[in-house]
Amino acid sequence: MSVSYNIDGQATAYRDEFEQTGYSLVRGLFSADEAERLREHYMELRNRGSYKNDFSGHNGNDRDPLRRYPRMAQMHRWDDTSLQWMIDPRIDQVMTTLLGRSPYAVQTMIYFKPPGSRGQALHQDNFYLKAEPGTCVAAWMALDHVDRDNGCLEVVPGSHRWPILCTEKADTTVSFTDVTVPLPDPQAAVPVVMEPGDVLFFHGALVHGSNPNVTTDRFRRALIGHYIEGEAEKVASYYHPALRMDGSELTLDVAEGGGECGEWTDTPDGPVAVLTGLQTITRKHE
């Protein structure tokens, strides 16, 4: 994956978008051919059987589509294709543009999201990663055309300025995860329609999630990398060891869970998330 991608002419626009909305969409960062090869690679791996860090056991005969095609995680620890994608210079270049310095890489995931499968309730990534100081940043790459019908990612613009919110139970009939965050405006999330090879970069406090895949014949496969800002000193234990973008390991401290979280308070200027709550729900990873 050594194809070059020149973002110099758009660097300011990407950086401004990221600062204003909490995310930046880089279209065509990877080619459609690269996306197709990655899609085929992960389908082959998935069809071979189960792996450590699968979301659930691989059962090709289960009625739940997510048990027939469970997501995979931390593939970079045993699969070189995943590792090379995770530390690809193009991702490093965009991250450095957005953050001001090269990040540390801590997680890979592949979501298959076959037809009929549940989505993922609204959440903030740094609830799980607990990167500090600073935050985590995701690189979310579409391997299929993604839209509302097959459960594209939906984001709440500007929510990266909020603290990590206190979580509550999610509706597991429509979400494969069991926690979510409340919003003053339930309709605030907007869909991000993407083509294979597009990559959405977003801040660890950005509220995002997805609805179920209501199609009968389309997957919504996505390859995700999680990174932490290059000055971070701590991250949750599941994400160790962290990697520099040259692939070398580095030692960070372990971030603990719990602590203050944001609750919505009415003010004359509208609802404001104030750190008046204590996080009572913990999860080891997303």
XYZ file of C-alpha atoms in Angstrom, residues 20-238:
219
model
C -15.148 22.902 13.449
C -17.125 19.664 13.189
C -14.935 17.020 14.855
C -14.423 15.018 11.671
C -12.930 15.263 8.212
C -13.805 13.086 5.226
C -10.926 12.353 2.849
C -12.377 10.915 -0.324
C -10.306 8.472 -2.349
C -7.472 8.233 0.172
C -7.260 4.598 -0.901
C -8.186 3.439 -4.380
C -11.265 1.376 -5.195
C -8.940 -1.497 -6.177
C -7.219 -1.357 -2.790
C -10.584 -1.363 -1.047
C -11.658 -4.379 -3.085
C -8.488 -6.312 -2.210
C -8.935 -5.539 1.481
C -12.599 -6.543 1.308
C -11.676 -9.888 -0.246
C -8.849 -10.395 2.245
C -11.107 -9.993 5.272
C -13.918 -12.064 3.806
C -11.413 -14.878 3.284
C -10.147 -14.554 6.857
C -13.703 -14.459 8.223
C -14.751 -17.536 6.287
C -11.794 -19.516 7.656
C -13.101 -19.434 11.229
C -12.665 -17.638 14.548
C -9.871 -15.461 15.899
C -8.863 -13.917 19.190
C -10.739 -10.634 19.829
C -13.692 -11.541 17.610
C -16.806 -9.775 18.874
C -18.584 -13.116 19.240
C -18.073 -16.680 18.157
C -18.122 -17.340 14.424
C -21.178 -19.471 13.632
C -22.086 -19.682 9.962
C -25.509 -21.173 10.736
C -26.682 -18.719 13.378
C -29.854 -16.688 12.709
C -28.126 -13.510 13.927
C -26.160 -12.058 10.971
C -23.591 -10.650 13.406
C -22.782 -14.157 14.632
C -22.368 -15.348 11.078
C -20.076 -12.400 10.354
C -18.809 -11.081 13.708
C -16.461 -8.141 13.657
C -12.763 -8.804 14.117
C -10.407 -6.712 16.248
C -6.674 -6.211 16.760
C -5.935 -8.057 13.511
C -2.684 -6.098 13.130
C -1.190 -8.246 15.893
C -1.230 -11.331 13.684
C -2.072 -10.186 10.137
C 0.526 -8.192 8.215
C -2.045 -6.766 5.770
C -3.846 -5.166 8.701
C -0.623 -3.860 10.202
C 0.503 -2.267 6.935
C -2.872 -0.581 6.500
C -2.826 0.667 10.088
C 0.550 2.418 9.701
C 0.103 3.412 6.050
C 1.895 6.720 5.286
C -1.310 8.218 3.892
C -3.113 7.771 7.197
C -0.083 9.132 9.027
C 0.005 12.140 6.698
C -3.645 13.025 7.274
C -3.389 12.448 11.023
C -0.281 14.638 11.221
C -2.113 17.340 9.270
C -5.090 17.216 11.626
C -3.222 16.812 14.920
C 0.081 18.584 14.294
C 2.202 15.505 14.866
C 2.268 11.797 14.065
C -0.100 9.697 16.212
C 0.335 6.377 17.996
C -1.647 3.421 16.632
C -3.534 1.229 19.105
C -6.351 -0.711 17.400
C -7.644 -2.245 14.187
C -11.192 -3.510 13.590
C -13.181 -4.830 10.647
C -16.962 -4.585 10.666
C -18.808 -6.783 8.156
C -22.373 -5.605 8.933
C -24.192 -8.058 6.665
C -27.773 -7.534 5.461
C -30.296 -7.516 8.289
C -27.784 -6.847 11.059
C -28.088 -4.428 13.961
C -26.294 -1.105 14.108
C -24.270 0.472 16.902
C -25.770 2.901 19.397
C -24.451 6.452 19.604
C -21.204 6.611 21.585
C -17.852 8.369 21.992
C -14.674 6.394 21.342
C -12.632 7.886 24.156
C -15.133 6.404 26.642
C -13.415 3.132 25.752
C -9.836 4.149 24.965
C -9.429 6.689 27.786
C -6.428 8.300 26.053
C -4.875 11.082 28.113
C -3.763 13.748 27.839
C -5.581 14.540 24.615
C -7.868 12.061 22.921
C -8.092 9.214 20.454
C -8.851 9.668 16.753
C -10.456 7.132 14.421
C -9.740 6.412 10.767
C -12.923 4.784 9.392
C -12.483 3.416 5.867
C -15.416 2.281 3.730
C -14.885 -1.021 1.895
C -18.351 -0.886 0.299
C -20.607 1.922 -0.827
C -22.241 2.974 2.443
C -25.499 4.866 2.840
C -28.462 5.009 5.188
C -29.993 1.787 3.892
C -27.006 -0.412 4.728
C -26.278 1.428 7.961
C -23.692 4.092 7.233
C -21.903 5.907 10.020
C -23.861 8.818 11.494
C -22.159 11.658 13.378
C -23.184 14.629 15.531
C -21.278 17.657 14.179
C -19.600 19.727 16.874
C -20.022 17.113 19.612
C -16.234 16.756 19.861
C -16.380 19.878 22.051
C -18.475 18.017 24.616
C -16.966 16.098 27.513
C -17.279 12.328 27.616
C -20.943 11.932 28.475
C -22.443 9.709 31.146
C -23.681 6.553 29.447
C -27.008 4.784 29.698
C -28.404 1.472 28.507
C -28.963 1.081 24.762
C -31.718 -0.740 22.918
C -30.038 -4.024 22.012
C -32.775 -4.921 19.542
C -31.279 -2.338 17.176
C -27.713 -2.034 18.556
C -25.129 -4.762 19.071
C -23.610 -2.673 21.887
C -25.459 -2.162 25.149
C -24.526 1.417 26.106
C -25.260 4.760 24.503
C -25.218 8.486 25.271
C -28.266 10.780 25.492
C -28.650 13.793 23.207
C -30.694 16.969 23.742
C -31.786 16.619 20.119
C -32.388 12.961 19.189
C -32.248 13.925 15.498
C -28.822 15.599 15.683
C -26.876 12.770 13.996
C -26.292 13.140 10.249
C -25.385 10.316 7.830
C -21.986 10.132 6.122
C -22.353 8.546 2.679
C -19.045 7.097 1.475
C -17.495 5.171 -1.400
C -14.922 2.352 -1.138
C -11.536 3.863 -0.277
C -12.925 6.987 1.413
C -11.696 7.500 4.987
C -13.479 9.465 7.697
C -11.202 10.790 10.448
C -12.948 11.778 13.664
C -12.230 12.995 17.190
C -12.562 10.663 20.177
C -15.311 12.760 21.774
C -17.413 12.948 18.583
C -20.764 11.259 19.140
C -21.370 8.711 16.375
C -23.060 5.409 15.664
C -25.097 3.641 13.016
C -28.547 2.257 12.342
C -29.308 -1.320 11.273
C -28.562 -2.568 7.772
C -32.077 -2.855 6.361
C -31.018 -4.126 2.930
C -31.422 -7.734 1.874
C -28.327 -8.007 -0.306
C -25.661 -5.442 0.699
C -22.911 -5.644 3.286
C -21.502 -2.516 4.916
C -17.890 -3.510 5.470
C -15.605 -0.988 7.126
C -11.975 -1.106 8.241
C -11.215 1.021 11.297
C -8.025 2.130 12.970
C -7.878 3.841 16.341
C -5.018 6.167 17.148
C -4.090 8.409 20.049
C -2.499 11.822 19.943
C 1.268 11.708 19.902
C 1.642 13.397 23.285
C -0.643 10.872 25.047
C 0.844 9.165 28.086
C -1.955 6.745 28.951
C -4.470 4.490 27.205
C -6.765 1.710 28.464
C -5.069 -1.658 28.976
C -6.798 -3.399 26.039
